[in-house]
Each structure stands twice: as structure tokens, then as C-alpha cells.
Coordinates of C-alpha atoms in Angstrom, one line a residue:
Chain Z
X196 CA 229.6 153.0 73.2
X197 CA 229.1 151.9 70.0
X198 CA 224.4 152.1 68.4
X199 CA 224.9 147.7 69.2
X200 CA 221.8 147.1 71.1
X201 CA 222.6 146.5 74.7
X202 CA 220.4 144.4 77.3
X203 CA 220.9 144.0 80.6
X204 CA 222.6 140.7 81.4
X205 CA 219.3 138.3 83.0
X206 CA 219.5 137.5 86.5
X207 CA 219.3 133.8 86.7
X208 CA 221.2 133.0 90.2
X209 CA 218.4 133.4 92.9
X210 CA 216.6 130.6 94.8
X211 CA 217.5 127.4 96.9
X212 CA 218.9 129.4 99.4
X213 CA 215.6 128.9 102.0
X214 CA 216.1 131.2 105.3
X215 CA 214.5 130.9 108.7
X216 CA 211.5 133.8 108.7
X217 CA 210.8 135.1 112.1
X218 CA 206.8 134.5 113.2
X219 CA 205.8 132.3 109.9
X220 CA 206.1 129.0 111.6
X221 CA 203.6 130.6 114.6
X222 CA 201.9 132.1 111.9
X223 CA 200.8 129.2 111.2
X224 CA 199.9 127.6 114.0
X225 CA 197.4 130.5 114.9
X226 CA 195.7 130.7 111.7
X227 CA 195.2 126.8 111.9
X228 CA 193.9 127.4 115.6
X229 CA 191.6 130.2 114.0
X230 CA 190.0 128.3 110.8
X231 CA 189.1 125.6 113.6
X232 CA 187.8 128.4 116.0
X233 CA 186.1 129.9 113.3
X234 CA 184.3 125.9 111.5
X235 CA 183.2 125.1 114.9
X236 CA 181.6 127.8 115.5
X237 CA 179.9 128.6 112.6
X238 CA 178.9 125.0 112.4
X239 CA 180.8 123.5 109.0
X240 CA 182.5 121.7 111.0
X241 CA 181.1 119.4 113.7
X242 CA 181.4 119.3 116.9
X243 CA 181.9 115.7 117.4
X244 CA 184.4 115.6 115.2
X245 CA 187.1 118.2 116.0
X246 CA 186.5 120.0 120.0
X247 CA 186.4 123.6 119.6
X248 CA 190.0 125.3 120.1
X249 CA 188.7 127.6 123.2
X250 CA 186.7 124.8 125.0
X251 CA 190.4 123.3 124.8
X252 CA 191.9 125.9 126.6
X253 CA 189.4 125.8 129.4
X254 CA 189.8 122.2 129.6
X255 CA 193.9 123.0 129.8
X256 CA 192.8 125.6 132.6
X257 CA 191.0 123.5 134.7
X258 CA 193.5 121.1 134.4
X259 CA 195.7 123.6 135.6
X260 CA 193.7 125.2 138.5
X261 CA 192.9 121.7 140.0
X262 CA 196.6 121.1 140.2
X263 CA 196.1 117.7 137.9
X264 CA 198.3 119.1 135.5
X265 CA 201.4 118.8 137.7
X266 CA 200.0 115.0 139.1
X267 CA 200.2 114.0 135.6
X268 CA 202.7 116.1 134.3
X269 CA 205.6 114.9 136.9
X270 CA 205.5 110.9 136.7
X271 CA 205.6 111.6 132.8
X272 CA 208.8 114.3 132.6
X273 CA 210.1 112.2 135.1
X274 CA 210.0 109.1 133.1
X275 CA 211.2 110.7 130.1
X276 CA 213.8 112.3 131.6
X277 CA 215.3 108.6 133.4
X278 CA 214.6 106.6 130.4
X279 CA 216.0 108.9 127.5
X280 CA 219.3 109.7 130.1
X281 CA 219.4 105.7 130.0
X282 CA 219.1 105.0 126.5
X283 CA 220.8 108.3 125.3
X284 CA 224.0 107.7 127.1
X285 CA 224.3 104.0 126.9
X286 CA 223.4 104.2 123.1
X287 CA 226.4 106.9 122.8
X288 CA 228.7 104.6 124.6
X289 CA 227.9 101.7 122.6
X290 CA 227.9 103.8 119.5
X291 CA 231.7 105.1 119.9
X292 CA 232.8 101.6 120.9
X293 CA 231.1 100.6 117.7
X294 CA 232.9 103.6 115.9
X295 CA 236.6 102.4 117.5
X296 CA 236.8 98.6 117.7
X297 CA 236.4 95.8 114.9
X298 CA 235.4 93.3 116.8
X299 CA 232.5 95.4 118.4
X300 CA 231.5 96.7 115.2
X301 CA 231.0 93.6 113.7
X302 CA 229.2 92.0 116.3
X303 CA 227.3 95.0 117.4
X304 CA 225.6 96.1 113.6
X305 CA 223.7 93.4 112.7
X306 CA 222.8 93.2 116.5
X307 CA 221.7 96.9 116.4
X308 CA 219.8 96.8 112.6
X309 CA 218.0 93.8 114.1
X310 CA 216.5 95.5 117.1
X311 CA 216.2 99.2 115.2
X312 CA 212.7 97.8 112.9
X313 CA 211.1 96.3 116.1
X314 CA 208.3 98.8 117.5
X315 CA 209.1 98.4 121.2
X316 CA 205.5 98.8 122.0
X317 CA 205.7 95.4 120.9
X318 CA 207.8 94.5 123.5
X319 CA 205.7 96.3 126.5
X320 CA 204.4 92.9 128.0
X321 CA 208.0 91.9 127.9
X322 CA 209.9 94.8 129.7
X323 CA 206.5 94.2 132.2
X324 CA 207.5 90.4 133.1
X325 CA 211.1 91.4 133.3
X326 CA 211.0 94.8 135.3
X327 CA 207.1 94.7 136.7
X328 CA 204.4 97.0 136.3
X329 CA 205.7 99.7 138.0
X330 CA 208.4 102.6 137.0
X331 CA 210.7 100.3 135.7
X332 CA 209.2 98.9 132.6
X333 CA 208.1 102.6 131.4
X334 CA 211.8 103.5 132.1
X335 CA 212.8 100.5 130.1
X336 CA 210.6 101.0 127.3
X337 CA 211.5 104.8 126.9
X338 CA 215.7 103.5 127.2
X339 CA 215.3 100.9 125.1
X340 CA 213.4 103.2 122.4
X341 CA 216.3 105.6 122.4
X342 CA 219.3 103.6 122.1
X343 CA 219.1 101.8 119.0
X344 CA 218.4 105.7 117.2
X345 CA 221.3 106.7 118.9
X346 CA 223.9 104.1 118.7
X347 CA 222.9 104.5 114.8
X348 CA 223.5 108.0 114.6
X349 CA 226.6 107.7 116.9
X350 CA 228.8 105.8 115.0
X351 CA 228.0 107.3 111.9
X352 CA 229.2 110.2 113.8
X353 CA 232.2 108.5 114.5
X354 CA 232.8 107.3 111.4
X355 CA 232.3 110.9 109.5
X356 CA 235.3 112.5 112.0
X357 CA 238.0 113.7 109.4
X358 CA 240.6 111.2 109.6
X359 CA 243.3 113.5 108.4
X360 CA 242.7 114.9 112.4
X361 CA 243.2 111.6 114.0
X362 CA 246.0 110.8 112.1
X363 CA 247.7 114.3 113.0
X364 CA 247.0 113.7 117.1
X365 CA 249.2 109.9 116.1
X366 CA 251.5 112.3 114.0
X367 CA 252.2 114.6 117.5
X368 CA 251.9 111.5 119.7
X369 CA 248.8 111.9 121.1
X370 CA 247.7 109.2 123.7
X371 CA 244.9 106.7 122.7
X372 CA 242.6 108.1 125.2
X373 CA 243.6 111.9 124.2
X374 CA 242.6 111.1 120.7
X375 CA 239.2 110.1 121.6
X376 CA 238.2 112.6 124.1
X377 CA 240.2 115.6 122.4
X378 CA 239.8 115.0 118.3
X379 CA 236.7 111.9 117.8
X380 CA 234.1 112.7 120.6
X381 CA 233.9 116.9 119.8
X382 CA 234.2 115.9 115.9
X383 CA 231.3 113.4 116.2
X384 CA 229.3 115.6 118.2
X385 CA 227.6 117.4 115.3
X386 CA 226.3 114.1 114.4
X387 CA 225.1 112.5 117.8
X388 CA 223.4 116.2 118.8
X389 CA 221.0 115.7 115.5
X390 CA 221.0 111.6 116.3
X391 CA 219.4 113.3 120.0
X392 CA 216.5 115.0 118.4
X393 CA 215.2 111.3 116.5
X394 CA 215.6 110.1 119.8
X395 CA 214.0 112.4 122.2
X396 CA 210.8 112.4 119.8
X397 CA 210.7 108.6 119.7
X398 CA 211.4 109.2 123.3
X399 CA 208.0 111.0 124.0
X400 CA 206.0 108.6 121.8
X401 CA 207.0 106.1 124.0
X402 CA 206.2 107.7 126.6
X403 CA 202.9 108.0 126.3
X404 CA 202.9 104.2 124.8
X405 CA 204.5 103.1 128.3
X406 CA 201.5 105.0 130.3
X407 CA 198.9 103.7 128.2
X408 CA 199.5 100.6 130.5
X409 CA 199.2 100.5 133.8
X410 CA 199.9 103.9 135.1
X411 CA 197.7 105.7 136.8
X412 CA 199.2 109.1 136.3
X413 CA 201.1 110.6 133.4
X414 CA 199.9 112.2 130.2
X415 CA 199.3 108.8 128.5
X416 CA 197.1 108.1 131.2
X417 CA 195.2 110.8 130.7
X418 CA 195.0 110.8 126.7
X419 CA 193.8 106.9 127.2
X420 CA 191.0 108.0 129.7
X421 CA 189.8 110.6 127.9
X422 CA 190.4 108.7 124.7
X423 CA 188.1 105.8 125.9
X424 CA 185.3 108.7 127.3
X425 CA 185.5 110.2 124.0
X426 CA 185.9 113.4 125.7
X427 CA 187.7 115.2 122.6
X428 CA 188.3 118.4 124.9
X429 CA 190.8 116.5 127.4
X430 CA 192.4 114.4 124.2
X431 CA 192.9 117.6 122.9
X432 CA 195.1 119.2 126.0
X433 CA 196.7 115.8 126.3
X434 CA 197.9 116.2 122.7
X435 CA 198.7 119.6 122.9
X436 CA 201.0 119.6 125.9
X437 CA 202.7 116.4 124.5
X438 CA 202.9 118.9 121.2
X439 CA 204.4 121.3 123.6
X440 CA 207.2 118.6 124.9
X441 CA 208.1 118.4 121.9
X442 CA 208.5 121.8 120.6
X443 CA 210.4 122.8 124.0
X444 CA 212.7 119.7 123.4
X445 CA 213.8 120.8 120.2
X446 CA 214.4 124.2 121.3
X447 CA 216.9 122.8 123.8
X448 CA 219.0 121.0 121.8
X449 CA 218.7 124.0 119.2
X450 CA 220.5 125.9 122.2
X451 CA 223.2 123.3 123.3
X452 CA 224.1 122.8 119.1
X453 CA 224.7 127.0 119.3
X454 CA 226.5 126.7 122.7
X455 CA 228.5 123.4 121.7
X456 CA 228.8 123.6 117.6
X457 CA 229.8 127.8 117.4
X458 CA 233.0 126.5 115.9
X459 CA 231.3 125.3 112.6
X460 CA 231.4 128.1 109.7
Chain O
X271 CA 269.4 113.4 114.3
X272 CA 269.8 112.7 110.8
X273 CA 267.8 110.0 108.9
X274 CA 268.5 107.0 107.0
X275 CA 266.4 105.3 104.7
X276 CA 267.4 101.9 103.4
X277 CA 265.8 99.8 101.2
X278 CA 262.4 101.2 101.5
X279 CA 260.2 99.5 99.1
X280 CA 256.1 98.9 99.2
X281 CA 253.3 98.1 97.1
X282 CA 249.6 98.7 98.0
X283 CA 248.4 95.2 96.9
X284 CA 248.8 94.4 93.5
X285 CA 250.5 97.9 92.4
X286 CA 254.0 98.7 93.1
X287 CA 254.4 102.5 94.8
X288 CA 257.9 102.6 95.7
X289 CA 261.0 100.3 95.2
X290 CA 263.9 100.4 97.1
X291 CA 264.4 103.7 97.8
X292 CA 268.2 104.7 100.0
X293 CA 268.6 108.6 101.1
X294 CA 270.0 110.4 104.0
X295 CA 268.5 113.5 105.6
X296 CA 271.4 114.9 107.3
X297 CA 270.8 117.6 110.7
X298 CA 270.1 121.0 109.6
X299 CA 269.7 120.3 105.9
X300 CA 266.2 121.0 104.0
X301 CA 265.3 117.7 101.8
X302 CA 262.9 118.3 99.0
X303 CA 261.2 115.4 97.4
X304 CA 259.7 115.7 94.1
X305 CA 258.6 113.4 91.2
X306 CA 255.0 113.1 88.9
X307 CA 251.9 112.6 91.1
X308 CA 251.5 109.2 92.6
X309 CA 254.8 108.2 92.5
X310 CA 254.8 107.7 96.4
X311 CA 256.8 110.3 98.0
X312 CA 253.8 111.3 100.3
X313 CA 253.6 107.6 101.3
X314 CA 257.4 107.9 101.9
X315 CA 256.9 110.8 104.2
X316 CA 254.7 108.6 105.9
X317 CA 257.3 105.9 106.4
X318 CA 259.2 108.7 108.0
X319 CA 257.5 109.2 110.7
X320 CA 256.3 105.8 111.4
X321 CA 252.0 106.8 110.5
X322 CA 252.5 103.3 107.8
X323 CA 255.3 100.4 107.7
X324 CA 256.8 99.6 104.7
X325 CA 256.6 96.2 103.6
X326 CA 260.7 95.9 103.0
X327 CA 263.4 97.8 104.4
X328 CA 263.9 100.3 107.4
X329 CA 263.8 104.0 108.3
X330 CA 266.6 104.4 110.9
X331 CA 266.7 107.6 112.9
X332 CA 270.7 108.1 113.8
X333 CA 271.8 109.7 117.1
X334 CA 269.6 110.5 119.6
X335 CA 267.0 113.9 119.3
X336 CA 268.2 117.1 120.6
X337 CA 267.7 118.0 124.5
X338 CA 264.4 119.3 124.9
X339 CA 262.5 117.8 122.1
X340 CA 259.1 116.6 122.7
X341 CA 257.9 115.3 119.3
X342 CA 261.3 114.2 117.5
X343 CA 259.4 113.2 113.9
X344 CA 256.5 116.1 112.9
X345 CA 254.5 116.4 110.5
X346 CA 253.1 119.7 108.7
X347 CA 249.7 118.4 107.0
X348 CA 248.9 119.9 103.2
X349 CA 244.9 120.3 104.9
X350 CA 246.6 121.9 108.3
X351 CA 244.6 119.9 110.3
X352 CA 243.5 122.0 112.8
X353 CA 240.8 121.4 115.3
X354 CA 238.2 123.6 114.5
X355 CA 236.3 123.8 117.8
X356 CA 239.7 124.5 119.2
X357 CA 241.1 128.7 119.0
X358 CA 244.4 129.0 117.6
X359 CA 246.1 128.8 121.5
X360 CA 243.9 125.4 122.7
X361 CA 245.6 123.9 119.1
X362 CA 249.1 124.7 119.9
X363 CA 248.3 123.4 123.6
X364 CA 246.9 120.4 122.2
X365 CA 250.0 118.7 121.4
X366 CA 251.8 119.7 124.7
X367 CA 248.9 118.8 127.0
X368 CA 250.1 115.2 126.1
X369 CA 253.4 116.0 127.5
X370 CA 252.0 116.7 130.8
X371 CA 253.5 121.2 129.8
X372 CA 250.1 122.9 131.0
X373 CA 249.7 126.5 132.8
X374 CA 252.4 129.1 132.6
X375 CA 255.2 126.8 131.2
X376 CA 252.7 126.2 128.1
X377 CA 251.8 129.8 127.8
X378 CA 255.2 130.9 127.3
X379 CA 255.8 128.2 124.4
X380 CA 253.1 129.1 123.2
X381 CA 253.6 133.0 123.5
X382 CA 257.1 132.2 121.8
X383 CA 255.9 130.2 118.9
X384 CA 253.5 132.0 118.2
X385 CA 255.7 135.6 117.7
X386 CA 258.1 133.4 116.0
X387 CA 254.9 133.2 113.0
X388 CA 253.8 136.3 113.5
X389 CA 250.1 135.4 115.3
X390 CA 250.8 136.6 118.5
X391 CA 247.1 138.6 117.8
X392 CA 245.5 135.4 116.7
X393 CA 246.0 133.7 119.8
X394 CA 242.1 133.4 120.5
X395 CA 240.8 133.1 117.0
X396 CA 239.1 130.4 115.4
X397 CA 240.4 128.4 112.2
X398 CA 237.4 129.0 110.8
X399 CA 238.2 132.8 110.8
X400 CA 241.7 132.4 109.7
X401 CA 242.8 132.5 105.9
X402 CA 244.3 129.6 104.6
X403 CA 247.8 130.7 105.2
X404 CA 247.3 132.1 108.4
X405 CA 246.1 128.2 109.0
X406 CA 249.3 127.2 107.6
X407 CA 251.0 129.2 109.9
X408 CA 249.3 127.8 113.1
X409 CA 250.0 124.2 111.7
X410 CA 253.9 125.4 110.9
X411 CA 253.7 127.3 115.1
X412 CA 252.2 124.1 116.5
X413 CA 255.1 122.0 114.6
X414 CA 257.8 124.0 116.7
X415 CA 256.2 124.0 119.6
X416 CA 256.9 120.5 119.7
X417 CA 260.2 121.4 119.2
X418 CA 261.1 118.9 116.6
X419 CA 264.6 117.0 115.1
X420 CA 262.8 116.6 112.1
X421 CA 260.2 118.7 110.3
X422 CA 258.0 116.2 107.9
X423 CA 256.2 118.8 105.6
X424 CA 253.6 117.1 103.1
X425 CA 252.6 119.8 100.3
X426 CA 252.4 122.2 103.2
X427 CA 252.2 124.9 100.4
X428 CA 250.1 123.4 98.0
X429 CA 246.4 124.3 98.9
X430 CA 247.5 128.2 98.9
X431 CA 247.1 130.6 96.8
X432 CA 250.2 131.3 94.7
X433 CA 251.0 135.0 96.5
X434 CA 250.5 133.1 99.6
X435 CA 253.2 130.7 99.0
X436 CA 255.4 132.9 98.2
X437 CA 255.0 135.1 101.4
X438 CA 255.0 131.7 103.8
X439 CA 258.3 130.7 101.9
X440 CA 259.5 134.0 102.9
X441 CA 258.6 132.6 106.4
X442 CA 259.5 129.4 106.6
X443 CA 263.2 130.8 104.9
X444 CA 263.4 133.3 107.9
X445 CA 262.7 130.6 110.0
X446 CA 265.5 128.3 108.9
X447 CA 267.7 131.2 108.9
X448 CA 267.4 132.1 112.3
X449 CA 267.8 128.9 114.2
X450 CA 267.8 126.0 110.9
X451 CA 265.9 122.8 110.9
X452 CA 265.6 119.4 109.2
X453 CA 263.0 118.9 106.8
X454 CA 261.5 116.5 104.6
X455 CA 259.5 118.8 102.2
X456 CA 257.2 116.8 99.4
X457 CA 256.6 118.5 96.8
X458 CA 254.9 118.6 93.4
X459 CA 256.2 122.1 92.5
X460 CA 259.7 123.0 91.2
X461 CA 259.8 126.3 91.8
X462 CA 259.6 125.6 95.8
X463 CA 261.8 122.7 96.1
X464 CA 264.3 124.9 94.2
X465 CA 264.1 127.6 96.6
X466 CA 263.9 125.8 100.2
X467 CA 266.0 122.5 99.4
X468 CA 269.1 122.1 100.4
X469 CA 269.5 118.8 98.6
X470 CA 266.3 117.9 95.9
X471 CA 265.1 113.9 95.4
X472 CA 263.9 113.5 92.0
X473 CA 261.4 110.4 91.9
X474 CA 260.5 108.6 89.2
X475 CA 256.9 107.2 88.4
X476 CA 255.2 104.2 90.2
X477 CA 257.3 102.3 91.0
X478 CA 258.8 105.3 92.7
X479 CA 262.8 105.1 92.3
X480 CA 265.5 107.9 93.2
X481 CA 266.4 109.3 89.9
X482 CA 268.7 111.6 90.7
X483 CA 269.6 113.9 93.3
X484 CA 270.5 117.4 92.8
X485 CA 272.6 119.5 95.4
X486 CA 271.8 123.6 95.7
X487 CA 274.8 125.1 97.1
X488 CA 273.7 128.2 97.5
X489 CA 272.3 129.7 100.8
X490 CA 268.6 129.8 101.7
X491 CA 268.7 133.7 102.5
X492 CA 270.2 134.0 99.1
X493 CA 267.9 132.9 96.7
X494 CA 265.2 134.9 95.7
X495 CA 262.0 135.2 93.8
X496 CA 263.2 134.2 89.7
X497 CA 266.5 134.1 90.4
X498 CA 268.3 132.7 87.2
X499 CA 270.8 129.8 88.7
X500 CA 267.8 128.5 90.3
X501 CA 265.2 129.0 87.0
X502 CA 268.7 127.0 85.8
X503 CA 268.1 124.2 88.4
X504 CA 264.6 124.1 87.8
X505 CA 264.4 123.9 84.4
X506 CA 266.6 120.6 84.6
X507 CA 265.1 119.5 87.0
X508 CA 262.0 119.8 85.1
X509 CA 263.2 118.0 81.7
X510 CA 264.1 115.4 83.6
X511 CA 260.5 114.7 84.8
X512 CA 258.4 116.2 81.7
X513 CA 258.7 112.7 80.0
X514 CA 257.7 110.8 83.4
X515 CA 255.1 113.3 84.2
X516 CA 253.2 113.0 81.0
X517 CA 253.2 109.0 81.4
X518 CA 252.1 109.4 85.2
X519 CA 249.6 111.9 83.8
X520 CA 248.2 109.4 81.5
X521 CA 248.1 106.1 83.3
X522 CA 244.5 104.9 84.3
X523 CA 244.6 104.2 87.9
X524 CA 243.0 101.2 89.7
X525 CA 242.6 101.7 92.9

């Protein structure tokens, strides 16, 4: 080597890379759960206006021991479950028609981009006159609320399949129906499995919407009555289990996208 | 089954692509196509197995397809085209489900395809683990599995490496050798069409026309790597198409 001064070469290449840490997302949660704990108590923060974490959990376990947790807990997962099975799998339907046919996309878009801005709270009173005050308007509602999301996100799906595969099951002579179910609906499914998590979280805010009115069970209707009690305890569980839904959800479909999606590199 | 085209000519609205364009693919015989980029010889291969219409004249498929074949006209994609949620085996059996050939009478096409490409330890692997010409050699073991009268192969070496290409050449000559095929092969490199063509179609720029077509008489299993009657053809071939690629090169395109 020659007296040149040498420096090492600068490393300029890190970053934008972000990776899923193990216990930072609960991390989180618990330390957020602690500063509240911790205010309450000490008295910096009041108690009429955030409930203290633990008299939450007590609230949660009487809830539990009283077996009121199930009452309400049933008609709601219940409802959710009908409804988003409604919506979800006639908004996929509608969506691959949309992703197949002319005709059906052009009448179906402006159709769907009309109905996607209106909050179908809105249209609670509505779904009531047309399918009464019972289980069918809540199941209505909660449909309704998932299918426009989903038709979206379906035939964008569609749309994104790789072409170059269609054309190659033509190519081998491929029936119409074979190129659907075997090339277009596993090559969309990337896309409709991520359309499914917009939906199921609309699905449980519409949820609780629906039980706001007229239900006498349901987690809505117990947010409402403790809502209208000011009883910041029960609000409180209410929230968290609905919290809870939704984290649960989302692990699902995380499983059936590792299950279902393996093949992606 | 040889192939006739005659009078092909087509134009994607305003711009002319090809104009009437005659050739003959006769059984048995490797047909290379070659000429500057976008003087429509993919489009033609696409005309040759009916995936677009021209707007004048006719592809005409003469004699009837072997016994046997399932697939007469098949293609061999320059991106593969495989199905990546399906393992190497579920794409082979892909095109025969069609055909109504499932269970043991698939598995042993299958088995014999895929020994014929050298994957027989592949079977179960995803494309996503497989190099790019392993991939090519899927596409190439799904393409006989179909048992085909024609063989429409679009660039099929083009998005390899350039050691790759040379080892599936290898292949796809000890393919032909041991039971030979027809094939339309588009190309944009000499050095291939020279070593796999029986007969080489030397297109001119848009409006694609046949300039010239140039015989090889010598056998597949003969030519080699650099071999100097071919580096001969090739080099004609290629001063030919210097002058037309440099236009081609330089035209501003409006699509």
C-alpha cells in the first residue's frame, strides 16, 4: 500500500427498512394503561374525566361473573358475524362481476362511488321501515356497511391480476370458468384479504351504530346506557372489548393471509 | 401440421405494425423471427395462435394435429407465466385439468415431462424458489405436456442471464434432437436464432415486412457455441438489420 491516506468508505445504506419488534406494540399499551393508573391515582388527573384503569377491570369482572357479558356479547358477535358474511360475500361477488364484464362495470361504478360517501348510520331509520326493528335491520346495516368497501377493493383486485397469466390459461385453452376460479380469483385474493380488514372494522362500528337503536342487548346497548348514566367505568369495558374485537379480527385475517398468501416472496 | 400465413397485415390504429406478411412453417422445422424492436413479430406470434386477429389476411393451420395432441398452437411466454400459488406439479396439471387428464394418467405426463427438463426434484417447489431458468424450464415442461404441433416461443430466452441461455439452448437443442418439433421462435438476438433456426425471418421496421429469409443447412446437434459458419450467418444477418435497427432505435413512439 502506497503513505495515500486511506478512510474507510462511509456507510450511507441503512434505514427504511421498518421490521415488526416483538412486545413494543404491547409495550405500549401497558405503559399507556400505567400513566392512567398512575394520574388517577395520584390525582393529576381527574376522576371524572378518565375512570381509573383497575376500577375498569372490576367493572369487566362483574360483567363477567354476572354472566351479562355473554347476554350482550352473543346478539352482537352474532350480528356481526350475519351481516359482514352478507355484505363480505355479496360485495366480492359484485366486485369480480365488476372486474369481468363491461356492461356491469359501467353500470355498477358510479352506482358503487355513489353509495361508498353515504354514512349508513344515516340510513338506520331506513333499513328500520324496510326490515323492522328487530335483527334484520342491524343485519342490514352491518351488510350494507361492508359491501360497498369490498366491492371497491375487489375489483381493484381484479383488475391488478397480471394479465400476462390470463392470457397464458386462453394460450393453453383454458375454459372461461377455469380462468376465473384457477388464475383471477387466487391472483385477486391478496387484494380482497386486505379490502376484508376495511371492512370488518367498519363492520364493528356499525355494529355498535345498529345497537344504539333499539336493541336491548348487545355491546352498543350497553356503551349507550352507560354512556347516557355517565358511568365512565362500564363505557370503558364496552370500549375495550369492542377494542378487543378488533384486535382479534385482525389477527385472523393475519392468519388466513399466511395460510392463503405463502406463495408470495 | 405446418402453417401458412398469408397476407397478414395490421395496424394498431393510426400506426402500421405489420404489412402483408406470407411464410410457411413447415412440420418439424425451427422458424426464427427476427427484426429491430417493434417491428411486430411478437404481435405476429400472436396471430399465430389466434390470442389477436389481424385486420387483413389469414393464418391457415394445414393438415390436421398429430394423434394425441391436446393444445395444437402453444405458447412459451418471455415472463413464464407461471402461477405462483401453484408448485411446479399443480402448473403442469393446470393445463391438463382442462382436458378432463387428472389422477394417475396426469401424474405420469407429468412425471415424463418433467424428466424430459430435468426437474423431476422440483416437482413440489414453488416458482418463487425457482431461478429464472429453472422457471423457463417449467414453462418449456408445461408446453410439452400439452403435447403440441406447434411450439410458439416469444423471447423465451430473453429475460435470462446470458450463461443461462446458453445452457437452456443446450436444452431445448437436445430436446429437438430427440423427438423434433415446430417452432415459431421470436427473437431479438442473432446469436440464438442462428443456433436454433432451421429457416431465420428477417423483418424489417414498422411496417413490419419479410426482408429476407435465410436457410441454415446445417444440423441443430451440430452447431456449437462460436462456431464460424454461423458467426458467418450472423454477421449478415446482422448488416442487414444494423441500418433498420438504428432507425427503429431512434423513432419517437406514440402510443
Amino acid at each position: 500500500m502506497s503513505d495515500t491516506p486511506a478512510s474507510e468508505v462511509r456507510f450511507r445504506g441503512g434505514g427504511f427498512a421498518p421490521a415488526s419488534r416483538r412486545w413494543v406494540g404491547a409495550g405500549v399499551f401497558v405503559v399507556l394503561i400505567l400513566v392512567m393508573e398512575w394520574g388517577t391515582r395520584a390525582g393529576w388527573i381527574s376522576a371524572l374525566s378518565l375512570p381509573r384503569p383497575s376500577d375498569v377491570l372490576v367493572t369487566f369482572g362483574e360483567l363477567w361473573q354476572s354472566g351479562l357479558l355473554f347476554k350482550h356479547l352473543g346478539p352482537s358477535l352474532s350480528r356481526l358475524f350475519f351481516g359482514a358474511l352478507i355484505g363480505v360475500s355479496v360485495g366480492i361477488s359484485v366486485g369480480i362481476l365488476i372486474g369481468l364484464f363491461s356492461y356491469i362495470r359501467s353500470g355498477m361504478v358510479p352506482l358503487v362511488a355513489a353509495i361508498f360517501p353515504i354514512p349508513k348510520i344515516a340510513l338506520l331509520p331506513l333499513f328500520v321501515i324496510w326490515f323492522g326493528i328487530g335483527e334484520g335491520s342491524k343485519y342490514a346495516l352491518i351488510a350494507f356497511g361492508t359491501f360497498t368497501p369490498t366491492v371497491v377493493a375487489t375489483y381493484g383486485a381484479v383488475d391488478n391480476v397480471d394479465r400476462s397469466l390470463i392470457r397464458m390459461g386462453q394460450s393453453f385453452g383454458l375454459s372461461w370458468f377455469s380462468i376465473v376460479r384457477k388464475i383471477v380469483l387466487p391472483g385477486a385474493m391478496p387484494g380482497i384479504l386486505s379490502g376484508l380488514r376495511i371492512s370488518l372494522a367498519i363492520a364493528i362500528i356499525l355494529l355498535v351504530a345498529a345497537e344504539m337503536l333499539g336493541a336491548q342487548y348487545g355491546i352498543g346497548a350497553y356503551i349507550l346506557e352507560a354512556g347516557s348514566l355517565y358511568d365512565l367505568e362500564r363505557l370503558f369495558a364496552g370500549v375495550v372489548i369492542l377494542s378487543l374485537l378488533g384486535v382479534l379480527m385482525s389477527a385472523v385475517i393475519g392468519m388466513v393471509e399466511r395460510r392463503l398468501l405463502s406463495w408470495r416472496s | 401440421m405446418d402453417i401458412h400465413l398469408d397476407g397478414i397485415s395490421h395496424s394498431y390504429g393510426t400506426t402500421e405494425v405489420l404489412r402483408d406478411i406470407s411464410l410457411e412453417v413447415q412440420s418439424g422445422q425451427i422458424v426464427c423471427l427476427v427484426g429491430p424492436s417493434g417491428c411486430g413479430k411478437s404481435t405476429l406470434l400472436r396471430f399465430l395462435g389466434g390470442l389477436e386477429r389481424p385486420d387483413r389476411g389469414r393464418v391457415l393451420q394445414v393438415g390436421a394435429p398429430p394423434e394425441g395432441c391436446l393444445n395444437p398452437l402453444t405458447y412459451i411466454f418471455q415472463d413464464f407465466a407461471l402461477l405462483p400459488w401453484r408448485s411446479v406439479r399443480g402448473n403442469i396439471s393446470l393445463v391438463l385439468e382442462d382436458h378432463g387428464i387428472r389422477g394417475a394418467e396426469a401424474e405420469e405426463i407429468i412425471a415424463d415431462v418433467l424428466a424430459r427438463t430435468r426437474l423431476t426434484d422440483f416437482a413440489d417447489a414453488l416458482p418463487k424458489q425457482l431461478s429464472g431458468g429453472m422457471k423457463q424450464r417449467v414453462a418449456i415442461a408445461r408446453a410439452l405436456a400439452v403435447r403440441p404441433a406447434v411450439m410458439l416461443m416469444d423471447e423465451p430466452l430473453s429475460s435470462l442471464d446470458s450463461q443461462t441461455r446458453e445452457l437452456l439452448m443446450d436444452d431445448l437443442i437436445a430436446l429437438w434432437s430427440r423427438q423434433p418439433f415446430t417452432a415459431v421462435y421470436v427473437t431479438h438476438n442473432l446469436a440464438e436464432a442462428v443456433r436454433l433456426g432451421h429457416k431465420i425471418v428477417v423483418l424489417s421496421r414498422r411496417p413490419g415486412q419479410v426482408r429476407d429469409v435465410v436457410s441454415i443447412a446445417k444440423p441443430l446437434a451440430e452447431r456449437g457455441y462460436g462456431d464460424a459458419d454461423l458467426e458467418a450467418t450472423q454477421k449478415h444477418l446482422w448488416s442487414m438489420m444494423r441500418d433498420e435497427a438504428r432507425a427503429a432505435d431512434q423513432e419517437l413512439i406514440n402510443v
